[in-house]
Structures are given as C-alpha cells and as structure tokens.
CSV table of C-alpha atoms and ligand atoms in Angstrom, one decimal:
chain,number,residue,atom,x,y,z
A,944,UNK,CA,135.6,164.9,49.9
A,945,UNK,CA,134.5,165.1,47.2
A,946,UNK,CA,136.2,167.3,44.7
A,947,UNK,CA,132.9,169.6,44.3
A,948,UNK,CA,133.3,170.1,47.9
A,949,UNK,CA,137.0,170.4,47.9
A,950,UNK,CA,136.4,173.6,45.7
A,951,UNK,CA,133.5,174.8,48.1
A,952,UNK,CA,135.9,175.6,50.7
A,953,UNK,CA,138.2,177.6,48.2
A,954,UNK,CA,135.9,179.4,47.8
A,955,UNK,CA,134.9,179.7,51.0
A,956,UNK,CA,138.7,181.2,51.8
A,957,UNK,CA,139.2,183.3,48.7
A,958,UNK,CA,136.7,184.9,50.5
A,959,UNK,CA,137.4,185.1,53.8
A,960,UNK,CA,141.3,186.2,52.3
A,961,UNK,CA,139.2,189.2,49.8
A,962,UNK,CA,137.3,190.5,52.5
A,963,UNK,CA,140.3,189.7,55.5
A,964,UNK,CA,138.7,187.4,58.0
A,965,UNK,CA,138.6,184.1,59.1
A,966,UNK,CA,135.2,182.5,60.4
A,967,UNK,CA,133.7,183.5,63.4
A,968,UNK,CA,131.9,182.0,66.2
A,969,UNK,CA,128.9,184.1,67.2
A,970,UNK,CA,130.9,185.8,70.4
A,971,UNK,CA,134.5,185.3,72.2
A,972,UNK,CA,134.5,183.0,75.0
A,973,UNK,CA,135.8,183.6,78.4
A,974,UNK,CA,137.2,180.8,80.5
A,975,UNK,CA,138.1,179.2,83.6
A,976,UNK,CA,141.7,178.6,83.5
A,977,UNK,CA,140.8,175.9,86.3
A,978,UNK,CA,140.9,173.2,84.3
A,979,UNK,CA,144.1,173.4,83.1
A,980,UNK,CA,145.3,173.2,86.6
A,981,UNK,CA,143.4,172.0,88.9
A,982,UNK,CA,144.5,167.8,89.8
A,983,UNK,CA,140.3,166.8,91.0
A,984,UNK,CA,139.0,168.4,87.2
A,985,UNK,CA,142.3,165.8,85.5
A,986,UNK,CA,141.7,163.3,87.5
A,987,UNK,CA,138.1,163.6,85.8
A,988,UNK,CA,139.3,164.5,82.7
A,989,UNK,CA,140.9,160.9,82.7
A,990,UNK,CA,138.0,158.5,83.9
A,991,UNK,CA,135.4,160.2,81.2
A,992,UNK,CA,137.6,162.0,78.9
A,993,UNK,CA,139.9,158.9,78.4
A,994,UNK,CA,138.7,155.0,80.0
A,995,UNK,CA,134.3,156.0,79.4
A,996,UNK,CA,135.1,157.1,75.4
A,997,UNK,CA,136.0,155.6,72.4
A,998,UNK,CA,139.7,156.7,71.5
A,999,UNK,CA,141.5,156.8,68.0
A,1000,UNK,CA,143.9,154.2,68.0
A,1001,UNK,CA,145.0,154.0,64.3
A,1002,UNK,CA,144.7,152.8,61.5
A,1003,UNK,CA,143.5,149.2,59.8
A,1004,UNK,CA,147.2,149.0,57.8
A,1005,UNK,CA,148.8,149.7,61.3
A,1006,UNK,CA,147.4,146.0,62.1
A,1007,UNK,CA,147.5,145.1,58.4
A,1008,UNK,CA,147.6,140.9,58.8
A,1009,UNK,CA,147.0,138.5,61.5
A,1010,UNK,CA,149.3,138.7,64.5
A,1011,UNK,CA,150.0,142.5,63.4
A,1012,UNK,CA,150.0,144.5,66.2
A,1013,UNK,CA,150.1,147.9,68.5
A,1014,UNK,CA,149.8,149.4,72.0
A,1015,UNK,CA,148.1,152.2,73.4
A,1016,UNK,CA,148.6,153.6,76.0
A,1017,UNK,CA,146.5,157.2,75.9
A,1018,UNK,CA,143.4,156.2,78.0
A,1019,UNK,CA,146.5,154.9,80.9
A,1020,UNK,CA,145.2,151.3,81.0
A,1021,UNK,CA,147.9,149.3,78.6
A,1022,UNK,CA,146.6,148.2,75.7
A,1023,UNK,CA,147.1,145.4,73.6
A,1024,UNK,CA,145.1,145.4,70.0
A,1025,UNK,CA,146.0,141.9,67.4
A,1026,UNK,CA,144.8,141.0,64.0
A,1027,UNK,CA,143.2,138.1,64.5
A,1028,UNK,CA,142.9,134.8,62.7
A,1029,UNK,CA,139.3,136.0,60.8
A,1030,UNK,CA,140.6,139.2,60.1
A,1031,UNK,CA,138.8,141.3,62.9
A,1032,UNK,CA,140.2,142.3,65.9
A,1033,UNK,CA,140.6,142.1,69.9
A,1034,UNK,CA,141.7,144.4,72.8
A,1035,UNK,CA,143.6,143.5,75.2
A,1036,UNK,CA,144.4,145.2,78.3
A,1037,UNK,CA,148.4,144.0,78.4
A,1038,UNK,CA,149.0,142.3,81.7
A,1039,UNK,CA,149.7,139.3,82.8
A,1040,UNK,CA,147.4,137.7,84.9
A,1041,UNK,CA,149.9,136.1,87.1
A,1042,UNK,CA,151.2,139.0,88.7
A,1043,UNK,CA,150.4,142.2,86.1
A,1044,UNK,CA,153.9,142.2,84.0
A,1045,UNK,CA,153.4,144.4,81.1
A,1046,UNK,CA,152.7,141.7,78.5
A,1047,UNK,CA,154.5,143.6,75.5
A,1048,UNK,CA,156.7,146.9,75.6
A,1049,UNK,CA,156.8,147.6,71.3
A,1050,UNK,CA,154.9,150.3,70.0
A,1051,UNK,CA,153.5,148.0,67.2
A,1052,UNK,CA,155.3,144.5,65.3
A,1053,UNK,CA,153.7,141.4,64.4
A,1054,UNK,CA,153.0,138.3,66.9
A,1055,UNK,CA,153.0,134.6,66.8
A,1056,UNK,CA,151.8,134.4,70.7
A,1057,UNK,CA,152.2,136.3,73.9
A,1058,UNK,CA,154.7,135.3,76.4
A,1059,UNK,CA,154.9,137.9,80.4
A,1060,UNK,CA,158.9,138.3,80.3
A,1061,UNK,CA,158.5,137.9,83.9
A,1062,UNK,CA,157.9,134.1,84.9
A,1063,UNK,CA,157.0,132.8,81.3
A,1064,UNK,CA,152.7,132.2,81.3
A,1065,UNK,CA,151.9,132.3,77.4
A,1066,UNK,CA,148.8,133.6,75.9
A,1067,UNK,CA,147.7,133.1,72.1
A,1068,UNK,CA,146.9,135.5,70.0
A,1069,UNK,CA,143.2,135.3,71.1
A,1070,UNK,CA,143.8,136.3,74.6
A,1071,UNK,CA,143.7,132.0,76.0
A,1072,UNK,CA,145.7,131.0,78.4
A,1073,UNK,CA,147.9,128.6,76.5
A,1074,UNK,CA,151.1,127.7,78.9
A,1075,UNK,CA,151.7,128.2,82.6
A,1076,UNK,CA,155.5,126.5,83.4
A,1077,UNK,CA,155.0,124.4,86.4
A,1078,UNK,CA,151.1,124.0,86.2
A,1079,UNK,CA,151.3,122.0,89.4
A,1080,UNK,CA,151.8,125.0,91.1
A,1081,UNK,CA,148.1,125.9,89.6
A,1082,UNK,CA,145.9,123.1,90.9
A,1083,UNK,CA,142.9,124.4,91.1
A,1084,UNK,CA,143.7,127.4,88.9
A,1085,UNK,CA,139.9,128.0,86.4
A,1086,UNK,CA,142.5,128.4,82.7
A,1087,UNK,CA,139.3,129.6,81.1
A,1088,UNK,CA,138.8,132.9,83.3
A,1089,UNK,CA,142.6,133.6,83.1
A,1090,UNK,CA,142.7,134.9,80.3
A,1091,UNK,CA,144.3,138.5,78.9
A,1092,UNK,CA,141.1,140.0,80.0
A,1093,UNK,CA,139.5,142.2,76.8
A,1094,UNK,CA,138.0,145.1,76.0
A,1095,UNK,CA,135.8,146.9,73.7
A,1096,UNK,CA,137.6,147.3,70.0
A,1097,UNK,CA,136.1,149.0,66.7
A,1098,UNK,CA,137.6,149.2,63.6
A,1099,UNK,CA,135.3,151.4,60.9
A,1100,UNK,CA,136.4,153.8,58.0
A,1101,UNK,CA,139.6,152.6,57.9
A,1102,UNK,CA,140.4,153.6,61.1
A,1103,UNK,CA,140.7,151.4,65.1
A,1104,UNK,CA,139.1,153.1,67.8
A,1105,UNK,CA,139.1,151.7,70.9
A,1106,UNK,CA,138.0,152.1,75.1
A,1107,UNK,CA,139.5,151.4,78.2
A,1108,UNK,CA,136.9,150.5,80.0
A,1109,UNK,CA,134.9,146.6,79.6
A,1110,UNK,CA,131.3,147.9,77.8
A,1111,UNK,CA,128.5,147.7,75.3
A,1112,UNK,CA,130.0,147.4,71.8
A,1113,UNK,CA,132.2,150.7,70.4
A,1114,UNK,CA,129.8,151.7,67.7
A,1115,UNK,CA,132.5,154.0,65.8
A,1116,UNK,CA,129.4,155.7,63.6
A,1117,UNK,CA,127.4,157.3,66.0
A,1118,UNK,CA,130.2,158.2,67.9
A,1119,UNK,CA,131.6,160.1,64.7
A,1120,UNK,CA,128.5,161.1,62.5
A,1121,UNK,CA,129.4,162.3,58.7
A,1122,UNK,CA,133.1,162.6,59.7
A,1123,UNK,CA,133.9,158.8,59.7
A,1124,UNK,CA,133.2,158.5,55.5
A,1125,UNK,CA,134.6,162.5,55.0
A,1126,UNK,CA,137.5,160.7,56.8
A,1127,UNK,CA,137.0,157.2,54.8
A,1128,UNK,CA,137.8,159.1,51.5
A,1129,UNK,CA,141.1,159.7,52.2
A,1130,UNK,CA,142.2,156.6,51.8
A,1131,UNK,CA,143.1,156.3,55.6
A,1132,UNK,CA,142.3,152.9,55.1
A,1133,UNK,CA,145.8,152.2,53.6
A,1134,UNK,CA,148.1,155.1,54.9
A,1135,UNK,CA,151.2,153.5,55.8
A,1136,UNK,CA,152.7,154.7,58.9
A,1137,UNK,CA,156.0,156.0,57.8
A,1138,UNK,CA,157.4,157.4,60.6
A,1139,UNK,CA,156.4,158.6,64.7
A,1140,UNK,CA,158.0,160.2,67.7
A,1141,UNK,CA,156.7,161.8,71.0
A,1142,UNK,CA,156.8,165.2,72.5
A,1143,UNK,CA,156.6,164.7,76.4
A,1144,UNK,CA,155.9,168.4,77.6
A,1145,UNK,CA,155.3,170.3,80.6
A,1146,UNK,CA,151.9,170.9,80.1
A,1147,UNK,CA,148.4,170.1,80.2
A,1148,UNK,CA,147.4,167.8,77.6
A,1149,UNK,CA,144.8,170.3,76.9
A,1150,UNK,CA,147.5,173.2,76.1
A,1151,UNK,CA,149.3,170.2,73.9
A,1152,UNK,CA,145.5,170.2,72.0
A,1153,UNK,CA,144.8,173.8,71.5
A,1154,UNK,CA,148.0,174.7,69.7
A,1155,UNK,CA,146.4,172.8,66.5
A,1156,UNK,CA,143.3,174.4,67.2
A,1157,UNK,CA,143.4,177.6,65.2
A,1158,UNK,CA,146.1,179.5,62.7
A,1159,UNK,CA,145.9,182.9,64.7
A,1160,UNK,CA,149.3,182.7,65.8
A,1161,UNK,CA,150.9,181.8,62.6
A,1162,UNK,CA,152.4,185.2,61.5
A,1163,UNK,CA,154.3,185.3,65.4
A,1164,UNK,CA,155.0,182.5,66.3
A,1165,UNK,CA,156.2,180.8,64.4
A,1166,UNK,CA,156.6,183.8,61.6
A,1167,UNK,CA,160.1,182.1,59.7
A,1168,UNK,CA,158.2,178.6,59.2
A,1169,UNK,CA,154.6,178.3,58.8
A,1170,UNK,CA,154.4,181.3,58.1
A,1171,UNK,CA,155.7,181.2,55.4
A,1172,UNK,CA,153.8,179.1,53.2
A,1173,UNK,CA,150.2,179.4,55.0
A,1174,UNK,CA,147.9,182.4,55.4
A,1175,UNK,CA,147.8,184.2,58.9
A,1176,UNK,CA,144.1,184.0,61.0
A,1177,UNK,CA,142.3,182.8,58.0
A,1178,UNK,CA,140.5,179.2,58.0
A,1179,UNK,CA,137.0,177.8,57.5
A,1180,UNK,CA,135.7,175.9,60.4
A,1181,UNK,CA,133.0,172.6,60.4
A,1182,UNK,CA,131.5,171.6,63.7
A,1183,UNK,CA,130.2,167.5,63.1
A,1184,UNK,CA,129.2,167.4,66.6
A,1185,UNK,CA,132.0,166.2,69.0
A,1186,UNK,CA,134.5,166.6,66.3
A,1187,UNK,CA,135.3,169.4,63.3
A,1188,UNK,CA,137.1,170.1,60.7
A,1189,UNK,CA,139.0,173.1,59.5
A,1190,UNK,CA,140.5,174.4,56.2
A,1191,UNK,CA,144.0,176.7,56.3
A,1192,UNK,CA,144.9,178.6,53.0
A,1193,UNK,CA,148.8,178.3,51.5
A,1194,UNK,CA,150.0,181.5,50.0
A,1195,UNK,CA,149.9,180.3,46.8
A,1196,UNK,CA,146.0,179.8,47.3
A,1197,UNK,CA,145.2,183.4,44.9
A,1198,UNK,CA,146.7,181.7,41.9
A,1199,UNK,CA,143.7,179.8,41.3
A,1200,UNK,CA,141.7,182.8,40.5
A,1201,UNK,CA,143.6,182.3,38.1
A,1202,UNK,CA,142.6,179.4,36.4
A,1203,UNK,CA,139.7,177.0,35.5
A,1204,UNK,CA,137.5,176.0,38.0
A,1205,UNK,CA,137.7,173.2,36.9
A,1206,UNK,CA,140.7,172.8,37.1
A,1207,UNK,CA,141.1,173.5,40.6
A,1208,UNK,CA,143.3,170.4,43.0
A,1209,UNK,CA,142.5,171.8,46.4
A,1210,UNK,CA,144.6,169.7,48.9
A,1211,UNK,CA,147.9,172.4,46.5
A,1212,UNK,CA,146.5,174.7,48.5
A,1213,UNK,CA,144.9,174.2,51.3
A,1214,UNK,CA,145.6,171.7,54.7
A,1215,UNK,CA,142.4,170.8,56.7
A,1216,UNK,CA,142.4,170.1,60.0
A,1217,UNK,CA,140.0,167.3,62.3
A,1218,UNK,CA,139.9,167.1,65.7
A,1219,UNK,CA,138.4,163.9,67.2
A,1220,UNK,CA,136.7,164.2,69.6
A,1221,UNK,CA,138.6,164.3,72.5
A,1222,UNK,CA,142.3,164.0,71.8
A,1223,UNK,CA,143.5,163.7,68.3
A,1224,UNK,CA,143.7,166.9,65.5
A,1225,UNK,CA,144.8,165.1,62.2
A,1226,UNK,CA,145.7,166.7,58.8
A,1227,UNK,CA,145.3,165.8,55.1
A,1228,UNK,CA,147.4,167.6,53.0
A,1229,UNK,CA,149.0,167.0,50.0
A,1230,UNK,CA,148.3,166.5,46.1
A,1231,UNK,CA,151.4,165.7,44.6
A,1232,UNK,CA,152.2,163.9,48.2
A,1233,UNK,CA,149.2,162.9,49.8
A,1234,UNK,CA,149.8,162.4,53.5
A,1235,UNK,CA,148.4,162.3,56.9
A,1236,UNK,CA,149.5,163.0,59.7
A,1237,UNK,CA,148.1,162.3,63.8
A,1238,UNK,CA,148.7,163.9,66.8
A,1239,UNK,CA,148.3,161.6,69.3
A,1240,UNK,CA,147.6,163.8,72.6
A,1241,UNK,CA,147.5,162.0,76.0
A,1242,UNK,CA,147.4,163.0,79.7
A,1243,UNK,CA,151.1,162.5,81.3
A,1244,UNK,CA,151.3,160.9,85.4
A,1245,UNK,CA,150.1,165.0,85.8
A,1246,UNK,CA,147.7,168.2,85.6
A,1247,UNK,CA,150.4,169.6,84.1
A,1248,UNK,CA,151.8,167.4,81.9
A,1249,UNK,CA,151.6,165.6,78.5
A,1250,UNK,CA,152.7,163.1,76.2
A,1251,UNK,CA,152.3,164.3,72.0
A,1252,UNK,CA,152.8,160.9,69.8
A,1253,UNK,CA,153.1,162.2,66.0
A,1254,UNK,CA,153.0,160.5,63.1
A,1255,UNK,CA,153.2,160.7,60.1
A,1256,UNK,CA,151.5,158.6,57.4
A,1257,UNK,CA,151.5,158.4,53.7
A,1258,UNK,CA,148.4,157.9,51.8
A,1259,UNK,CA,149.9,156.3,48.8
A,1260,UNK,CA,152.6,153.1,48.8
A,1261,UNK,CA,155.8,154.6,49.3
A,1262,UNK,CA,158.0,153.0,46.8
A,1263,UNK,CA,161.2,154.5,46.7
A,1264,UNK,CA,163.5,155.9,48.8
A,1265,UNK,CA,163.9,159.6,47.9
A,1266,UNK,CA,160.1,159.1,48.6
A,1267,UNK,CA,160.3,158.3,51.9
A,1268,UNK,CA,163.5,160.8,53.1
A,1269,UNK,CA,161.6,163.6,51.7
A,1270,UNK,CA,158.4,162.4,53.7
A,1271,UNK,CA,160.8,161.8,57.2
A,1272,UNK,CA,162.5,165.1,56.6
A,1273,UNK,CA,159.0,167.1,56.5
A,1274,UNK,CA,158.6,164.8,59.8
A,1275,UNK,CA,161.0,166.3,61.8
A,1276,UNK,CA,160.8,170.1,60.8
A,1277,UNK,CA,156.8,170.2,61.7
A,1278,UNK,CA,158.0,167.6,64.8
A,1279,UNK,CA,160.2,170.4,65.3
A,1280,UNK,CA,157.7,173.3,65.2
A,1281,UNK,CA,155.8,172.1,67.4
A,1282,UNK,CA,157.6,171.1,70.4
A,1283,UNK,CA,160.2,174.0,69.8
A,1284,UNK,CA,157.3,177.2,68.9
A,1285,UNK,CA,154.1,175.9,70.2
A,1286,UNK,CA,155.4,173.9,73.0
A,1287,UNK,CA,158.0,176.5,73.8
A,1288,UNK,CA,155.0,178.9,74.2
A,1289,UNK,CA,152.7,176.7,76.1
A,1290,UNK,CA,155.0,176.1,78.6
A,1291,UNK,CA,155.1,179.3,79.8
A,1292,UNK,CA,151.9,179.7,79.8
A,1293,UNK,CA,151.3,176.4,81.3
A,1294,UNK,CA,153.8,177.9,84.4
A,1295,UNK,CA,151.6,181.1,84.8
A,1296,UNK,CA,148.1,179.2,84.9
A,1297,UNK,CA,149.9,177.0,87.5
A,1298,UNK,CA,150.8,179.6,89.8
A,1299,UNK,CA,147.2,180.7,89.6
A,1300,UNK,CA,148.6,184.3,88.3
A,1301,UNK,CA,145.1,184.4,86.4
A,1302,UNK,CA,141.7,183.1,86.8
A,1303,UNK,CA,140.7,183.2,83.1
A,1304,UNK,CA,141.5,183.5,79.4
A,1305,UNK,CA,139.7,184.4,76.8
A,1306,UNK,CA,139.2,182.8,72.9
A,1307,UNK,CA,138.4,184.9,70.6
A,1308,UNK,CA,135.8,185.0,67.9
A,1309,UNK,CA,138.3,183.3,65.5
A,1310,UNK,CA,139.0,180.9,67.6
A,1311,UNK,CA,136.1,178.9,66.8
A,1312,UNK,CA,137.7,176.3,67.0
A,1313,UNK,CA,139.2,175.9,70.5
A,1314,UNK,CA,135.0,177.7,71.7
A,1315,UNK,CA,133.9,174.9,71.0
A,1316,UNK,CA,136.9,171.9,72.3
A,1317,UNK,CA,136.9,173.5,75.8
A,1318,UNK,CA,132.6,173.8,75.8
A,1319,UNK,CA,132.8,170.6,74.8
A,1320,UNK,CA,134.9,169.1,77.3
A,1321,UNK,CA,133.5,171.7,80.8
A,1322,UNK,CA,130.1,169.5,79.3
A,1323,UNK,CA,131.2,166.3,79.8
A,1324,UNK,CA,133.1,166.1,83.3
A,1325,UNK,CA,130.2,168.2,84.3
A,1326,UNK,CA,127.4,165.3,83.0
A,1327,UNK,CA,129.3,161.9,83.1
A,1328,UNK,CA,130.1,159.5,80.3
A,1329,UNK,CA,130.4,161.0,77.3
A,1330,UNK,CA,128.5,158.9,75.9
A,1331,UNK,CA,125.7,160.5,77.6
A,1332,UNK,CA,127.0,163.9,76.1
A,1333,UNK,CA,124.7,165.8,73.0
A,1334,UNK,CA,126.6,167.2,70.1
A,1335,UNK,CA,128.2,170.5,71.5
A,1336,UNK,CA,127.2,173.7,69.6
A,1337,UNK,CA,128.1,176.9,69.7
A,1338,UNK,CA,125.2,179.5,69.9
B,1359,FES,S1,153.7,137.9,86.5
B,1359,FES,FE1,153.6,136.7,83.8
B,1359,FES,S2,154.2,134.8,84.1
B,1359,FES,FE2,153.9,135.9,86.3
B,1360,FE2,FE1,151.2,176.1,66.0
C-alpha cells in the first residue's frame, strides 16, 4: 500500500476517534447460532469452504529453493507442496500410493526424494514413483499412474494457494481481486518465517476466526494487554470482495496531528488486519520492526474443535540474535493473549451454544467485519462451490 493511501487511513482513524465512533455497518445483524454447533453444517463447511476453495498455504519464501517443501493439512486432505527444479511449485496428496501412509511429517524442510516410512516406496520431488523394494511383487503395476496424486497449487503476489480438490488451476488474481497487489506491496514474497505454534481449542473454527474481526473487546477482555496500546472500538473497515481489511489505531496516533502530514509514518501508529477468505487473519505491523503475522484457522475433528496455526514472519532479513529474540518475545506475547484471553472466553461461548441454550447472537453495527464473514459463510454453504459465489455486500 502506498504511503498516501496509508495516510488516508490515518485521516479516517483520526476522524473516527474525534467523533467517538468506528466504521459501522448500516444495521446490526442477528445470526442463528446453529452454525457453531450443528454437525451437519460443519460437514458442509469442511466440504465447501475447505475442500473446494483455494486456501492460503504460505509465502513464497517458505519454499524458496528446489526441494523445499511445506506440508498442509487444513483442508483435511494431507497435502505436500514442493518447489521444483524449474522454480514452479507442485502440490501432491501426502499419501503413499501403495497403502496410503503419510509420506512427509515435518511442517517444512527440504527433500531430495520422498521415501515412504512403511515399505520404502520412493518418489522423486516431481511425484513420480521411482523405486519399489521387491518390484517383482508388483509385476503388472503401471508405474506411470502410481505417482503421487496432484492437487492444484498456485503462486502469485508472493503467496501460495492450494485446493484439496483436483480440478482447474487456481486463479489467485480472481480469488484475491484488488487485495492481491496490496498484500504483495508489504513484501510478503520475501517474508522470513521466525516462529510458529498452534493452539488447539474446544471451539468451532468460526469462533477462532471471530476473535480477530473486531476491536470492540479490547478494553474489557484485553484490559491488561492490547488495550494498553490500542484504541478500543475504533477501526476502519474496507471490504475487498470476499476479503476485508481492518486498521486499528495505536493510542499514540493523536501525536500525528502535531506533525506535518508528509512526515507521517502510519505503520508506527496503526496495524492492519486482513481477512483472506475463508480462514486467514493476516496482521501487518511495524515501521521499525516490520512483521507479518498469520493466523491460519482450520476445523478440528468435530464441530466444536479447531486449530489455530500462528506464524510470525519478519518483512526484513533477521540478521542479529537480538532482532530474532525480540521477534520471538513479541510472538510469545501475542500467542498468550490469543490463547489465554480470546480463546478462554470463546470456549465458554462454545459450551453455551452447544447446550442449545440460546438460538441467536447479535453482531453490532460496530462489527461490520463479523457481519460480512458470517453472511458469506451462510451464502457459501447455501450456494455450493465458492468459485461461483458472488462477493458479499453489506447492505
Ligand atoms: S504404504 Fe508406502 S510403501 Fe507401503
Ligand atoms: Fe482479542
């Protein structure tokens, strides 16, 4: 995002603060809570939102060199993404074609070949079956069709997307719309992974996503943490088709009023939270210590379980031990806030809705992003594959 656009967002935030308000939806929105605990809805969401939709799986630099890989399980299908010798990416089902064993366990790393840990079948990094112990046991096998099963993978704007269901190529530009160029402008292509951890919680995956969708809870739930630095209940909200961008002002932002506009460094005074449909919260912060933080949220094994994969990246090279340890300290701080504060209350909400004790929630006008999220999810499960789903609109 260019600096003038960043400054326009500062203008909007200063105006919101001055008027004691935040960006608002035209109306509040009452939603049925069945979506948080109904097993049938959960199955439908996993199929439509996680199997048939392109999902964000990483940044280009996560698999920088030939043989570099990431494993990706958020869709429920085990997937392996590998950088090829020619620089392209391939996506495979991470499962042996002999009898199904998971081939690669690590979340990331580098491979020269892929050897199954069960009977030792070997595949090259292009997914071809290249060696079978005691090959005379399989005299009529067609080796050419026993390679790893391919899944669509695409790379654009410095980001990697996969789709668990084989089919046409992923069109990242179509999927992201104008958000693609904007995310690329934060140098995500060269982002350096610093640290990653996961949170397993007894909450529906949408509860895990909702916690990143508004700043209305900062002064109460986060009174000893986030609220010390960030305005409560003030955010800009901009929808980008199925995705959106929020900006949250720091409590120091008013100091900009005393500075010439052309000296403003907005990222010193605000942070951006992007939602990438359907399950990513991506946080861009820091003029002095530029980072991008990703929360990848995926369904667990049941409607009331989810996993939040939290990864911190640096948007500049990490060249000193002090820089790295400062980033890890910051990572741990935010990780604890999400796990001990956000998820703590979400678990109590899950428990209440699972009991059937109430039938609806209400999202306020000051929670427009929540309204967008939930309308889109409802629409997706009612219309089938999201490829045909029109962008959500707040009336
Ligand atoms: S299951 Fe992989 S070699 Fe047998
Ligand atoms: Fe929170």
